[in-house]
XYZ file of C-alpha atoms in Angstrom:
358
model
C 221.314 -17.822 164.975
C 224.336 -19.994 164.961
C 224.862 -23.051 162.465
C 227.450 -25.775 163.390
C 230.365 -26.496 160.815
C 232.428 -29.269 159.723
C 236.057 -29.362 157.904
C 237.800 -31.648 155.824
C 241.497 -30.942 155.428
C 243.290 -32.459 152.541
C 246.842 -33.376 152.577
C 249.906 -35.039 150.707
C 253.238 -35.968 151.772
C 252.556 -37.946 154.973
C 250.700 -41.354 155.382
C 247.218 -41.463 157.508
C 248.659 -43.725 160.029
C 251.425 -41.374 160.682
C 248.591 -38.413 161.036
C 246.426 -40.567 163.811
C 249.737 -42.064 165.566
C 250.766 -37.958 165.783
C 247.040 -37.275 166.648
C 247.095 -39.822 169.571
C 250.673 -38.911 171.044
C 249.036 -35.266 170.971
C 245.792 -36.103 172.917
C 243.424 -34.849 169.582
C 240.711 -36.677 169.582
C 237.021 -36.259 167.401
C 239.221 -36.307 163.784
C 238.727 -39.185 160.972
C 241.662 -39.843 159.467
C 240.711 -41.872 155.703
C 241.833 -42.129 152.531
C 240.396 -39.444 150.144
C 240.634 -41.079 146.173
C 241.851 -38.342 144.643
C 245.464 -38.908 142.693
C 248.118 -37.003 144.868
C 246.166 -36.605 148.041
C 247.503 -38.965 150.580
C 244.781 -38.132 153.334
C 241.834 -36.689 154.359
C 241.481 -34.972 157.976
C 237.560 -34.758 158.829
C 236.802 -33.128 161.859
C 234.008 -32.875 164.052
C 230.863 -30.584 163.873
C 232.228 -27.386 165.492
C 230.748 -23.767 166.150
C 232.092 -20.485 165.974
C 233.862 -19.788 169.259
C 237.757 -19.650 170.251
C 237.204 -23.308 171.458
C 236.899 -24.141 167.747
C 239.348 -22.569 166.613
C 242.067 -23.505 169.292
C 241.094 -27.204 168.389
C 241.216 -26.245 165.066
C 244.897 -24.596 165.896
C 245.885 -28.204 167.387
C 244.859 -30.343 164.464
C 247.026 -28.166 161.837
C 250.066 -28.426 164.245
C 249.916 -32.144 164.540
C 249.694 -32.936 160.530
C 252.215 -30.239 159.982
C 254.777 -32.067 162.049
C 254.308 -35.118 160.779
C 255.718 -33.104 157.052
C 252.425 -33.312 155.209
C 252.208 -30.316 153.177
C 249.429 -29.779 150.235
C 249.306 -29.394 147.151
C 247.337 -28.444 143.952
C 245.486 -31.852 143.993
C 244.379 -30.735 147.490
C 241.021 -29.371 148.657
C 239.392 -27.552 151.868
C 235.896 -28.447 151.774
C 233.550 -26.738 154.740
C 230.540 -28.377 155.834
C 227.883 -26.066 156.970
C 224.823 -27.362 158.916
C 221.518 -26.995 157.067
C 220.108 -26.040 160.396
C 220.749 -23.887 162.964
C 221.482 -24.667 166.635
C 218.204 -25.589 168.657
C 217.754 -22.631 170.571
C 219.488 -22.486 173.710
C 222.758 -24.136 172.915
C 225.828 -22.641 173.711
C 228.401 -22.527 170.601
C 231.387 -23.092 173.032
C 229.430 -26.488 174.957
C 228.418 -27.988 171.547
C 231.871 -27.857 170.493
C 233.250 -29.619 173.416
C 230.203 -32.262 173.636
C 230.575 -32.625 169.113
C 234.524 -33.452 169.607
C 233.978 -36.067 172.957
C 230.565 -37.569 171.153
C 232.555 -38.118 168.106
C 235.059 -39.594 170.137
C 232.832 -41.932 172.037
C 230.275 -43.273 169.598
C 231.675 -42.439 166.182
C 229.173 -40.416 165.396
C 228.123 -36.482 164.729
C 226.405 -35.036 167.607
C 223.122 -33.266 166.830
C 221.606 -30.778 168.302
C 219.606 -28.566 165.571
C 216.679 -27.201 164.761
C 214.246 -26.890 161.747
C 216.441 -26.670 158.137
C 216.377 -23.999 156.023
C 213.935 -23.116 153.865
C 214.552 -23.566 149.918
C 214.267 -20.060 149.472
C 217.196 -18.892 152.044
C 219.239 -21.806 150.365
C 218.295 -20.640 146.718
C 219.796 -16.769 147.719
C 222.913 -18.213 149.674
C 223.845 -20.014 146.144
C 222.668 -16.879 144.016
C 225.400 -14.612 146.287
C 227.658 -16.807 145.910
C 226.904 -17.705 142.091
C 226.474 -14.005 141.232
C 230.404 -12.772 142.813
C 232.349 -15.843 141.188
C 234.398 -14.008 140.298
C 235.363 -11.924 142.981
C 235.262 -15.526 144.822
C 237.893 -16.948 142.066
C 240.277 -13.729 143.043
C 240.460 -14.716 146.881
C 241.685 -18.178 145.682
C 244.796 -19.885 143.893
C 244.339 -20.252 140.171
C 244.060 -23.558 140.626
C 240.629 -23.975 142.563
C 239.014 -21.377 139.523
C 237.124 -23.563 137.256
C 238.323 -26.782 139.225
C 236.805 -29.781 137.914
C 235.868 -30.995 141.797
C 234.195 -27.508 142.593
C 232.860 -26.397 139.243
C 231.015 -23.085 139.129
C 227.209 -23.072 139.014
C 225.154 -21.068 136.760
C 223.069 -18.253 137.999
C 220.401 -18.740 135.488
C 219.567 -22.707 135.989
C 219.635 -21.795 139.998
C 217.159 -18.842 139.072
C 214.803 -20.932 137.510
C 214.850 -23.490 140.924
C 211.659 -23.600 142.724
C 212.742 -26.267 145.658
C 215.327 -28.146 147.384
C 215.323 -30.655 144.546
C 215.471 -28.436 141.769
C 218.410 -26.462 143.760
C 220.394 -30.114 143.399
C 219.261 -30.403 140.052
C 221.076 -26.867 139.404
C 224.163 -27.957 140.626
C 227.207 -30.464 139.267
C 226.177 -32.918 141.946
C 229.271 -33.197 144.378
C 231.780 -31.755 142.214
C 230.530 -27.902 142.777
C 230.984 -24.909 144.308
C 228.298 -25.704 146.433
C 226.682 -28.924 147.075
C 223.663 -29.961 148.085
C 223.812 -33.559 147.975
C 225.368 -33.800 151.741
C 221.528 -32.664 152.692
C 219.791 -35.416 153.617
C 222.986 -35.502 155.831
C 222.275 -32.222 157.773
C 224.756 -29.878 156.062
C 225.450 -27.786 152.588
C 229.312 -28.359 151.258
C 231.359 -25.513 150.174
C 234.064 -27.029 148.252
C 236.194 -23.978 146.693
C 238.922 -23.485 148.793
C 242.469 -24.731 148.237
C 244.173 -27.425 150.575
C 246.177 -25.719 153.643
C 247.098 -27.136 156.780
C 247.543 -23.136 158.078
C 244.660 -22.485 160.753
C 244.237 -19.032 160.246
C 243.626 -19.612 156.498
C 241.223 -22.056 157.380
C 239.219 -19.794 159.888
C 239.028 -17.485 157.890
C 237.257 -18.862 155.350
C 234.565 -20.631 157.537
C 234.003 -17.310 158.944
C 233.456 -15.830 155.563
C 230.990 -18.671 154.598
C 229.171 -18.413 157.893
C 228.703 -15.172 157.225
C 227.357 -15.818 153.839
C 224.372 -17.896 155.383
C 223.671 -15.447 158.194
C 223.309 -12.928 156.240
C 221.122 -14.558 153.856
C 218.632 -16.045 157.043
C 219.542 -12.320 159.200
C 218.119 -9.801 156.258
C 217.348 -11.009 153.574
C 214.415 -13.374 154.017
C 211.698 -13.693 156.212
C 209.159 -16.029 157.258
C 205.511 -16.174 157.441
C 202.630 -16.842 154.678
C 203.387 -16.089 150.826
C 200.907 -16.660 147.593
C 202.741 -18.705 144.679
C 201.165 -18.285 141.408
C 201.911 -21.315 139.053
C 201.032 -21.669 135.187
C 198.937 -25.148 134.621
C 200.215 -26.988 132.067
C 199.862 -26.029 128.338
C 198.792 -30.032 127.357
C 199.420 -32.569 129.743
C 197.822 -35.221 127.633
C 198.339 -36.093 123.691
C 196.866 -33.294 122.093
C 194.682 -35.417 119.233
C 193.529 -37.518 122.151
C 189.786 -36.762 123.396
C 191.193 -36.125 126.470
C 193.767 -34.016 125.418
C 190.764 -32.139 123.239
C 188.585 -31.495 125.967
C 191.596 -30.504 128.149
C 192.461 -27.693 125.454
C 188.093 -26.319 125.082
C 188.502 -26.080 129.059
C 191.834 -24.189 129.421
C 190.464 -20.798 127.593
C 189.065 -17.592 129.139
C 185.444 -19.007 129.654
C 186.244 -22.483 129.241
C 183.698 -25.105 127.241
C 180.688 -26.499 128.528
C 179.287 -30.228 128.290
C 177.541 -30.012 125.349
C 180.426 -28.147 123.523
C 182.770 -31.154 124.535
C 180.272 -33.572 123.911
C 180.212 -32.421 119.945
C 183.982 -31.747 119.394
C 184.953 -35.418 121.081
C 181.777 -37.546 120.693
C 181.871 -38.380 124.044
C 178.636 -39.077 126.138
C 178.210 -37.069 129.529
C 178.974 -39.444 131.380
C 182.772 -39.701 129.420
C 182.912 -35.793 129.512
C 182.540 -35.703 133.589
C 184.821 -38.574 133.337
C 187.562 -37.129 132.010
C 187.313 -33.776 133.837
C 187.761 -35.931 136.962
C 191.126 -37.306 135.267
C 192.268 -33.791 134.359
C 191.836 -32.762 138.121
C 194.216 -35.492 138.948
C 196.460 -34.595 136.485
C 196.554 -30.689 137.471
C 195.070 -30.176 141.162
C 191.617 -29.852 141.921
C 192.359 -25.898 142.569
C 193.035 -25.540 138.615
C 189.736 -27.113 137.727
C 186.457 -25.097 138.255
C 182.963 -26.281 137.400
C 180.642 -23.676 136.958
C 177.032 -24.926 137.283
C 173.939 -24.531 135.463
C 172.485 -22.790 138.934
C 175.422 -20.437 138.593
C 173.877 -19.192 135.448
C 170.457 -18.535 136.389
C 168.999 -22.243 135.103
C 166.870 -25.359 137.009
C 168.585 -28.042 137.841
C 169.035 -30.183 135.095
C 170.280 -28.643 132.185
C 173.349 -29.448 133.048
C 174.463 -30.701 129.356
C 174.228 -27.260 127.857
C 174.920 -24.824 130.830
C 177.422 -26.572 133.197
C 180.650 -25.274 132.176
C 184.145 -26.486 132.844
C 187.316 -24.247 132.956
C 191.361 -25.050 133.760
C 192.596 -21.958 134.988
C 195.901 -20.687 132.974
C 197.312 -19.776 136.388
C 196.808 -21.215 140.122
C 197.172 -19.155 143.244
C 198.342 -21.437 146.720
C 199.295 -20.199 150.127
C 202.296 -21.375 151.277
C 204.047 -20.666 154.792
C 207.552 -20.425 155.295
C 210.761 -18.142 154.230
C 210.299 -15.327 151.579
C 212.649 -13.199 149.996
C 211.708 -9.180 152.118
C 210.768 -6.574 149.901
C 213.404 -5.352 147.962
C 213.351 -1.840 150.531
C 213.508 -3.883 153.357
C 216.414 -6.847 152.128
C 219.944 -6.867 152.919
C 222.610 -6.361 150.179
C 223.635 -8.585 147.753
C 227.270 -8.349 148.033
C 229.566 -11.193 149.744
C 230.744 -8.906 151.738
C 227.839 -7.544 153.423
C 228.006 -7.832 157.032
C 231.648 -9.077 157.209
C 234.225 -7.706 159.393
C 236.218 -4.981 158.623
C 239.161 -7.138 159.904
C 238.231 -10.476 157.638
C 236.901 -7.493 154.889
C 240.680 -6.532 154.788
C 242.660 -10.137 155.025
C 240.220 -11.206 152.084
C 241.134 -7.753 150.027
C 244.780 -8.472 150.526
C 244.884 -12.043 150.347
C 243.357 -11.069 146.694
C 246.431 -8.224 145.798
C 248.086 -11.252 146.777
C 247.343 -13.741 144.150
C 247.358 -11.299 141.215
């Protein structure tokens, strides 16, 4: 499974029409050049969705040489932000042919070539973050000082992303842009990994796309699964105003054996009619599956004594199918650790990039 990538360099010291002048006389093509709005940070270098393969990175080579001789350098303002698809590449495509067709499609139309196919799954997303979340720190150590705690990649919290049920509530977990990881780029077809400090050095650069791709494929490769999966859900406690009749009968049904008409009838004053009323508005408020009427036949009765015998019962939990991407059992899942699955080559340039910046 491979999943396309995009890179935004950020750099100081050299003006963006200098950048795309040195850009043209050099033949690069595929690369916005733009203003970036951060104080100190001259210009921002976007380049085109990419994949992993040594056509990448030798276009990746040629963009670094052509801002470094122009004399941009970076500095501690500056930020490497990777973009990484939110889908994989439809099935089929060649990682070397979508890199060449991304950069000349780019180049044509102005826009980002697609070629994709389903996104991931909350739950794939939700342990990608958790990895992450849960080594910060051994994250922070492969970095400068100054992208630890940064106030435009801010660290998430492991507990709030826990607690996250779906794509939305995985946004809601984060900082909005200004995080580690961000989710907001979505709707646009990618997850943003923000962490990394500005360089203009390519190998740097690789380097840590390859670590983040890793990451993800080792999240989707073995450590989730697809197929069907049972989520149990607790109904709400009380929905409604709790002195409100509604909010009374709502309370007599959610209880082991729940309440039946008559039983509402006395503790609300509420005809039948109200009674089988209101259980219709609970439904709506809490899914027919947590609402159960059990009928007077049910209990051995004729037809009709409905007021005394019918019964009607919110359950305290609900039970749905759901298909899609599961966490495997916890004998069958991949390790935790960042580094599972990595290189021994990028395992070693990360472990002494880190005895580094002690």
């Amino acid at each position: 499974m491979t999943h396309s990538f995009g890179i935004e360099i950020e750099t100081s010291g050299a003006s963006i029409a200098a950048i795309k002048s040195e850009f043209s006389n050099r033949g690069i093509k595929g690369c916005d050049v733009k203003p970036d709005g951060t104080p100190s940070v001259d210009a921002e270098i976007v380049l085109p969705p990419l994949a992993d393969c040594q056509v990448a990175f030798e276009y990746l080579e040629s963009v670094c040489a052509a801002i470094a001789a122009t004399g941009a350098t970076v500095n501690r303002s500056c930020g490497l932000h990777v973009h990484i698809s939110n889908a994989p590449l439809a099935d089929g495509s060649n990682p070397s042919t979508f890199t060449g067709d991304s950069i000349a499609h780019k180049y044509r139309t102005g826009r980002y070539l697609s070629r994709h196919g389903d996104p991931l799954d909350a739950v794939a997303v939700k342990d990608i973050m958790l990895r992450y979340t849960a080594q910060q720190g051994t994250v922070d150590s492969m970095l400068p000082v100054s992208r630890r705690g940064n106030r435009y990649c801010m660290p998430l919290n492991a507990l709030v992303i826990e607690q996250a049920n779906d794509l939305n509530e995985l946004t809601r977990a984060t900082h909005g842009k200004f995080s580690t990881i961000n989710l907001t780029t979505w709707s646009r077809g990618t997850i943003e990994f923000r962490q990394h400090s500005g360089t203009i050095e390519a190998v740097k650069i690789w380097n840590w796309v390859q670590f983040i791709l890793n990451l993800v494929n080792w999240t989707i490769a073995e450590r989730v699964t697809s197929g069907a999966r049972t989520i149990v859900t607790d109904t709400p406690l009380q929905p409604f105003r709790g002195g409100s009749r509604v909010g009374v009968q709502y309370t007599m049904m959610r209880t082991l054996r729940g309440a039946t008409t008559r039983d509402i009838m006395d503790a609300t004053g509420c005809s039948e009619q109200r009674v089988r009323a209101a259980v219709s508005e609970i439904r709506t408020r809490v899914g027919d599956a947590a609402v159960v009427t059990h009928t007077q036949q049910s209990n051995g009765a004729r037809y009709g004594d409905g007021t005394d015998l019918t019964r009607y019962q919110v359950l305290m939990q609900v039970e749905t199918q759901s298909s899609g991407a599961t966490l495997r059992p916890e004998n069958r899942r991949g390790m935790e650790s960042i580094w599972a699955g990595l290189s021994d080559e990028l395992f070693e340039y990360w472990n002494t990039r880190i005895i580094e910046l002690r």
